[in-house]
mmCIF file of C-alpha atoms and ligand atoms in Angstrom:
data_model
loop_
_atom_site.group_PDB
_atom_site.id
_atom_site.type_symbol
_atom_site.label_atom_id
_atom_site.label_comp_id
_atom_site.label_asym_id
_atom_site.label_seq_id
_atom_site.Cartn_x
_atom_site.Cartn_y
_atom_site.Cartn_z
ATOM 1 C CA MET A 12 17.654 22.300 11.999
ATOM 2 C CA ARG A 13 15.571 19.513 10.252
ATOM 3 C CA ILE A 14 16.364 16.150 10.532
ATOM 4 C CA ASP A 15 14.435 13.338 8.378
ATOM 5 C CA ILE A 16 14.905 9.725 8.974
ATOM 6 C CA ILE A 17 14.056 7.226 6.489
ATOM 7 C CA THR A 18 13.295 3.926 8.059
ATOM 8 C CA LEU A 19 11.826 0.472 7.750
ATOM 9 C CA LEU A 20 10.790 0.784 11.519
ATOM 10 C CA PRO A 21 9.321 3.988 12.168
ATOM 11 C CA LYS A 22 7.929 3.116 15.635
ATOM 12 C CA LEU A 23 11.308 2.402 16.834
ATOM 13 C CA LEU A 24 12.094 5.539 17.020
ATOM 14 C CA ASP A 25 9.242 6.992 18.612
ATOM 15 C CA SER A 26 10.152 6.902 22.305
ATOM 16 C CA PRO A 27 13.752 7.406 22.009
ATOM 17 C CA LEU A 28 13.126 11.074 20.405
ATOM 18 C CA SER A 29 10.326 12.159 22.330
ATOM 19 C CA HIS A 30 11.631 12.718 25.871
ATOM 20 C CA SER A 31 13.754 15.388 27.951
ATOM 21 C CA ILE A 32 15.670 17.508 25.872
ATOM 22 C CA ILE A 33 14.889 16.164 22.611
ATOM 23 C CA LYS A 34 11.374 16.140 23.252
ATOM 24 C CA ARG A 35 11.473 20.237 24.491
ATOM 25 C CA ALA A 36 13.679 21.058 21.499
ATOM 26 C CA ARG A 37 11.379 19.605 19.236
ATOM 27 C CA GLU A 38 8.600 21.644 20.953
ATOM 28 C CA ALA A 39 10.519 24.718 20.951
ATOM 29 C CA GLU A 40 11.084 24.051 17.171
ATOM 30 C CA VAL A 41 14.574 23.948 17.624
ATOM 31 C CA VAL A 42 14.503 21.046 15.619
ATOM 32 C CA GLU A 43 12.349 19.489 13.421
ATOM 33 C CA ILE A 44 12.407 15.576 13.118
ATOM 34 C CA VAL A 45 10.350 13.660 10.816
ATOM 35 C CA VAL A 46 10.351 9.960 10.234
ATOM 36 C CA HIS A 47 9.535 8.450 7.203
ATOM 37 C CA ASP A 48 8.328 4.906 6.372
ATOM 38 C CA LEU A 49 10.200 3.483 3.596
ATOM 39 C CA ARG A 50 7.278 1.219 2.714
ATOM 40 C CA ASP A 51 5.409 4.323 2.028
ATOM 41 C CA TYR A 52 7.994 4.590 -1.439
ATOM 42 C CA SER A 53 7.329 1.001 -2.434
ATOM 43 C CA THR A 54 5.328 0.325 -6.006
ATOM 44 C CA ASP A 55 5.219 -3.244 -4.701
ATOM 45 C CA LYS A 56 1.656 -4.594 -3.738
ATOM 46 C CA HIS A 57 2.979 -6.183 -0.478
ATOM 47 C CA ARG A 58 4.913 -3.002 0.231
ATOM 48 C CA ASN A 59 8.249 -4.778 -0.115
ATOM 49 C CA VAL A 60 11.495 -2.807 -0.303
ATOM 50 C CA ASP A 61 14.028 -5.681 -0.427
ATOM 51 C CA ASP A 62 15.019 -8.620 -2.599
ATOM 52 C CA TYR A 63 17.630 -11.239 -2.943
ATOM 53 C CA ALA A 64 21.339 -10.500 -3.424
ATOM 54 C CA PHE A 65 22.568 -10.885 -6.867
ATOM 55 C CA SER A 66 25.913 -12.564 -5.437
ATOM 56 C CA GLY A 67 23.812 -15.158 -3.628
ATOM 57 C CA GLU A 68 24.875 -14.023 -0.467
ATOM 58 C CA ALA A 69 22.377 -14.914 2.335
ATOM 59 C CA GLY A 70 20.103 -12.279 3.763
ATOM 60 C CA MET A 71 17.776 -9.655 1.698
ATOM 61 C CA VAL A 72 18.893 -6.241 0.302
ATOM 62 C CA MET A 73 17.008 -3.074 0.472
ATOM 63 C CA GLN A 74 16.497 -2.150 -2.958
ATOM 64 C CA ILE A 75 17.284 1.337 -4.493
ATOM 65 C CA GLU A 76 14.015 2.119 -5.867
ATOM 66 C CA PRO A 77 12.000 3.181 -2.820
ATOM 67 C CA ILE A 78 15.169 4.707 -1.308
ATOM 68 C CA ASP A 79 15.755 6.818 -4.526
ATOM 69 C CA ARG A 80 12.171 7.910 -4.445
ATOM 70 C CA ALA A 81 11.892 8.763 -0.825
ATOM 71 C CA ILE A 82 15.444 10.723 -1.211
ATOM 72 C CA SER A 83 14.173 12.470 -4.581
ATOM 73 C CA ARG A 84 10.685 13.568 -2.712
ATOM 74 C CA LEU A 85 12.864 15.235 0.211
ATOM 75 C CA LYS A 86 15.171 16.791 -2.316
ATOM 76 C CA SER A 87 12.580 18.315 -3.867
ATOM 77 C CA GLU A 88 11.213 20.143 -0.876
ATOM 78 C CA ARG A 89 14.432 21.516 0.139
ATOM 79 C CA ILE A 90 18.396 21.636 0.108
ATOM 80 C CA TYR A 91 19.869 18.832 2.164
ATOM 81 C CA ASP A 92 23.445 19.465 3.379
ATOM 82 C CA GLU A 93 23.992 15.676 4.248
ATOM 83 C CA ILE A 94 22.310 12.585 3.272
ATOM 84 C CA ILE A 95 23.763 10.018 5.837
ATOM 85 C CA TYR A 96 23.757 6.322 5.562
ATOM 86 C CA THR A 97 23.764 4.343 9.138
ATOM 87 C CA SER A 98 26.014 1.303 8.588
ATOM 88 C CA PRO A 99 28.688 -0.327 10.845
ATOM 89 C CA ASP A 100 31.423 -0.161 8.218
ATOM 90 C CA GLY A 101 31.057 3.952 8.195
ATOM 91 C CA GLU A 102 33.053 6.371 9.919
ATOM 92 C CA ASN A 103 33.116 6.010 13.491
ATOM 93 C CA PHE A 104 30.805 8.853 14.959
ATOM 94 C CA ASN A 105 32.302 11.010 17.758
ATOM 95 C CA GLN A 106 31.910 14.576 19.448
ATOM 96 C CA LYS A 107 33.859 16.347 16.567
ATOM 97 C CA ILE A 108 31.362 14.974 13.981
ATOM 98 C CA ALA A 109 28.291 15.567 16.044
ATOM 99 C CA ASN A 110 29.561 19.353 16.723
ATOM 100 C CA GLU A 111 30.050 19.522 12.822
ATOM 101 C CA LEU A 112 26.727 18.013 11.736
ATOM 102 C CA SER A 113 24.904 20.319 14.325
ATOM 103 C CA THR A 114 25.944 23.561 12.200
ATOM 104 C CA LYS A 115 23.858 21.951 9.167
ATOM 105 C CA GLN A 116 20.417 23.122 7.890
ATOM 106 C CA ASN A 117 18.817 20.067 6.880
ATOM 107 C CA ILE A 118 19.995 16.304 7.086
ATOM 108 C CA ILE A 119 18.569 13.114 5.997
ATOM 109 C CA ILE A 120 19.499 9.916 7.834
ATOM 110 C CA LEU A 121 18.856 6.524 5.705
ATOM 111 C CA CYS A 122 18.422 3.659 8.335
ATOM 112 C CA GLY A 123 20.334 0.572 6.898
ATOM 113 C CA HIS A 124 18.702 -3.320 7.555
ATOM 114 C CA TYR A 125 19.030 -6.935 6.701
ATOM 115 C CA LYS A 126 22.352 -7.196 4.546
ATOM 116 C CA GLY A 127 22.343 -3.532 3.806
ATOM 117 C CA VAL A 128 21.335 -1.390 0.626
ATOM 118 C CA ASP A 129 21.938 -1.990 -2.633
ATOM 119 C CA GLN A 130 25.779 -0.533 -3.194
ATOM 120 C CA ARG A 131 24.251 1.867 -5.672
ATOM 121 C CA VAL A 132 22.596 3.712 -3.071
ATOM 122 C CA ARG A 133 25.981 4.202 -1.439
ATOM 123 C CA ASP A 134 27.561 5.078 -4.661
ATOM 124 C CA HIS A 135 24.857 7.750 -5.978
ATOM 125 C CA LEU A 136 22.575 8.841 -3.357
ATOM 126 C CA ILE A 137 24.524 9.128 -0.109
ATOM 127 C CA SER A 138 27.022 11.954 1.147
ATOM 128 C CA ARG A 139 28.277 10.166 4.265
ATOM 129 C CA GLU A 140 28.333 6.824 6.037
ATOM 130 C CA ILE A 141 28.310 6.823 9.899
ATOM 131 C CA SER A 142 28.953 3.813 12.145
ATOM 132 C CA ILE A 143 28.502 4.397 16.119
ATOM 133 C CA GLY A 144 30.831 1.691 16.837
ATOM 134 C CA ASP A 145 32.631 -1.515 16.087
ATOM 135 C CA TYR A 146 29.364 -3.832 16.667
ATOM 136 C CA VAL A 147 26.640 -4.696 14.655
ATOM 137 C CA LEU A 148 23.096 -3.775 15.570
ATOM 138 C CA THR A 149 19.831 -5.399 13.862
ATOM 139 C CA GLY A 150 19.445 -2.142 12.167
ATOM 140 C CA GLY A 151 20.280 1.439 11.800
ATOM 141 C CA GLU A 152 17.522 2.907 13.771
ATOM 142 C CA LEU A 153 19.140 2.957 17.144
ATOM 143 C CA ALA A 154 22.270 4.399 15.500
ATOM 144 C CA ALA A 155 19.894 7.260 13.905
ATOM 145 C CA ALA A 156 18.455 7.881 17.350
ATOM 146 C CA VAL A 157 22.039 7.992 18.685
ATOM 147 C CA ILE A 158 23.377 10.792 16.156
ATOM 148 C CA THR A 159 19.729 13.033 16.513
ATOM 149 C CA ASP A 160 20.285 13.053 20.173
ATOM 150 C CA ALA A 161 23.643 13.956 19.996
ATOM 151 C CA LEU A 162 23.148 16.541 17.303
ATOM 152 C CA THR A 163 19.921 17.923 18.918
ATOM 153 C CA ARG A 164 21.346 18.736 22.454
ATOM 154 C CA LEU A 165 24.218 20.918 20.748
ATOM 155 C CA LEU A 166 21.593 23.156 18.994
ATOM 156 C CA PRO A 167 21.189 26.710 20.467
ATOM 157 C CA GLY A 168 18.171 26.764 22.498
ATOM 158 C CA ALA A 169 18.053 23.005 23.238
ATOM 159 C CA MET A 170 19.589 23.104 26.625
ATOM 160 C CA SER A 171 18.156 25.388 29.494
ATOM 161 C CA ASP A 172 21.883 25.941 30.687
ATOM 162 C CA GLU A 173 23.867 26.248 27.258
ATOM 163 C CA SER A 174 26.871 26.162 28.970
ATOM 164 C CA SER A 175 26.634 22.453 30.011
ATOM 165 C CA ALA A 176 26.671 21.455 26.718
ATOM 166 C CA LEU A 177 30.068 23.073 26.232
ATOM 167 C CA SER A 178 31.471 21.396 29.691
ATOM 168 C CA ASP A 179 30.611 17.986 28.205
ATOM 169 C CA SER A 180 33.097 15.236 27.763
ATOM 170 C CA PHE A 181 35.222 15.108 24.707
ATOM 171 C CA GLN A 182 34.319 18.954 24.024
ATOM 172 C CA ASP A 183 37.516 20.161 25.206
ATOM 173 C CA GLY A 184 39.195 17.177 24.481
ATOM 174 C CA LEU A 185 38.995 15.759 28.002
ATOM 175 C CA LEU A 186 36.850 13.887 29.900
ATOM 176 C CA SER A 187 34.462 15.950 32.136
ATOM 177 C CA PRO A 188 35.170 16.315 35.812
ATOM 178 C CA GLU A 189 33.258 14.296 38.757
ATOM 179 C CA VAL A 190 30.297 16.017 39.958
ATOM 180 C CA TYR A 191 28.865 15.693 43.308
ATOM 181 C CA THR A 192 25.512 16.971 45.051
ATOM 182 C CA ARG A 193 23.938 17.113 48.550
ATOM 183 C CA PRO A 194 24.504 15.474 50.952
ATOM 184 C CA ALA A 195 28.182 16.476 51.781
ATOM 185 C CA GLU A 196 28.456 13.346 53.458
ATOM 186 C CA TYR A 197 26.625 9.976 53.137
ATOM 187 C CA LYS A 198 27.379 6.569 54.746
ATOM 188 C CA GLY A 199 30.708 8.046 55.561
ATOM 189 C CA TRP A 200 31.382 9.066 52.132
ATOM 190 C CA LYS A 201 32.653 12.762 51.681
ATOM 191 C CA VAL A 202 32.510 15.122 48.759
ATOM 192 C CA PRO A 203 35.979 16.325 48.391
ATOM 193 C CA ASP A 204 36.463 19.508 50.919
ATOM 194 C CA VAL A 205 37.602 21.778 48.187
ATOM 195 C CA LEU A 206 34.074 22.008 46.621
ATOM 196 C CA LEU A 207 32.510 23.052 49.651
ATOM 197 C CA SER A 208 34.905 25.752 50.147
ATOM 198 C CA GLY A 209 33.588 28.564 48.111
ATOM 199 C CA ASN A 210 36.665 29.221 46.654
ATOM 200 C CA THR A 211 35.701 29.559 43.116
ATOM 201 C CA LYS A 212 39.478 29.656 41.949
ATOM 202 C CA LYS A 213 40.674 26.281 43.981
ATOM 203 C CA ILE A 214 37.146 24.730 42.506
ATOM 204 C CA GLU A 215 38.296 25.472 38.988
ATOM 205 C CA GLU A 216 41.902 24.280 39.497
ATOM 206 C CA TRP A 217 40.637 21.226 41.070
ATOM 207 C CA LYS A 218 38.123 20.553 38.274
ATOM 208 C CA LEU A 219 40.943 20.910 35.617
ATOM 209 C CA LYS A 220 43.178 18.559 37.617
ATOM 210 C CA ASN A 221 40.340 16.066 38.124
ATOM 211 C CA SER A 222 39.500 16.039 34.528
ATOM 212 C CA LEU A 223 43.146 15.682 33.349
ATOM 213 C CA ASP A 224 43.412 12.724 35.996
ATOM 214 C CA ARG A 225 40.424 11.328 34.876
ATOM 215 C CA THR A 226 41.330 11.328 31.206
ATOM 216 C CA LYS A 227 44.749 10.235 31.808
ATOM 217 C CA ARG A 228 43.313 6.943 33.677
ATOM 218 C CA LEU A 229 40.340 6.395 31.614
ATOM 219 C CA ARG A 230 41.209 7.524 28.328
ATOM 220 C CA PRO A 231 44.873 7.908 27.828
ATOM 221 C CA ASP A 232 44.324 7.654 24.057
ATOM 222 C CA MET A 233 42.883 11.015 24.103
ATOM 223 C CA LEU A 234 45.857 12.935 25.648
ATOM 224 C CA GLY A 235 48.190 10.903 22.757
ATOM 225 C CA GLU A 236 49.241 8.677 25.302
ATOM 226 C CA GLU A 237 49.168 4.750 25.240
ATOM 227 C CA ASP A 238 46.823 2.611 27.053
HETATM 228 N N1 ADE B 5 23.563 -0.596 11.537
HETATM 229 C C1 ADE B 5 24.135 -1.753 12.027
HETATM 230 N N2 ADE B 5 25.141 -1.802 13.075
HETATM 231 C C2 ADE B 5 25.536 -0.402 12.748
HETATM 232 C C3 ADE B 5 26.326 0.406 13.748
HETATM 233 N N3 ADE B 5 27.188 -0.088 14.741
HETATM 234 N N4 ADE B 5 26.479 1.692 13.507
HETATM 235 C C4 ADE B 5 25.823 2.151 12.725
HETATM 236 N N5 ADE B 5 24.670 1.568 12.235
HETATM 237 C C5 ADE B 5 24.318 0.208 12.345
#
């Protein structure tokens, strides 16, 4: 999979996409992540890419021209399955969308900033708008990093133990069960006996019940129940 990220702040994306599973997935060429500086597509001598809103609204608006240039250049090189704009008023990102996007070949993520982009970008250049939650960030870079991280770990070959992506919270509509490791007792706090029993069937039953209990307690909405 290839993910192209268009941003005003390329450096902000360096660290989040350079560690752990994402780093290894990039090295193994499971994913290609390319970050583009939107200012490289400006024709302005000061590399400006924003201007005042015609409506007089306070705050700057990202102009369509550099964005169109950046996207057109990428589209001339390959076919994109989705061109995503990160915005607090997009559809709420969740595991279902992550699963769906992880099956795509090439995607572009355009990071919003300031007051956002000229509406014509949203009307004509973008295929999808995604929010990572009902709060406003200073820009879309962290949202792009979240989306890229969630997609990359799902790609075949990204994780050494692929079954662990399948047993994540949300993958089967439940939160994942609690986990424990050694020591079996610490300061008198004990690991549940069943997990030390070696009885695989009993352990599987415990895991399912624990998942259900946690989901009921922490996220009743996932079971179609009221809070
Ligand atoms: N840009 C600013 N806030 C955002 C959010 N919550 N999700 C996606 N992009 C954003």
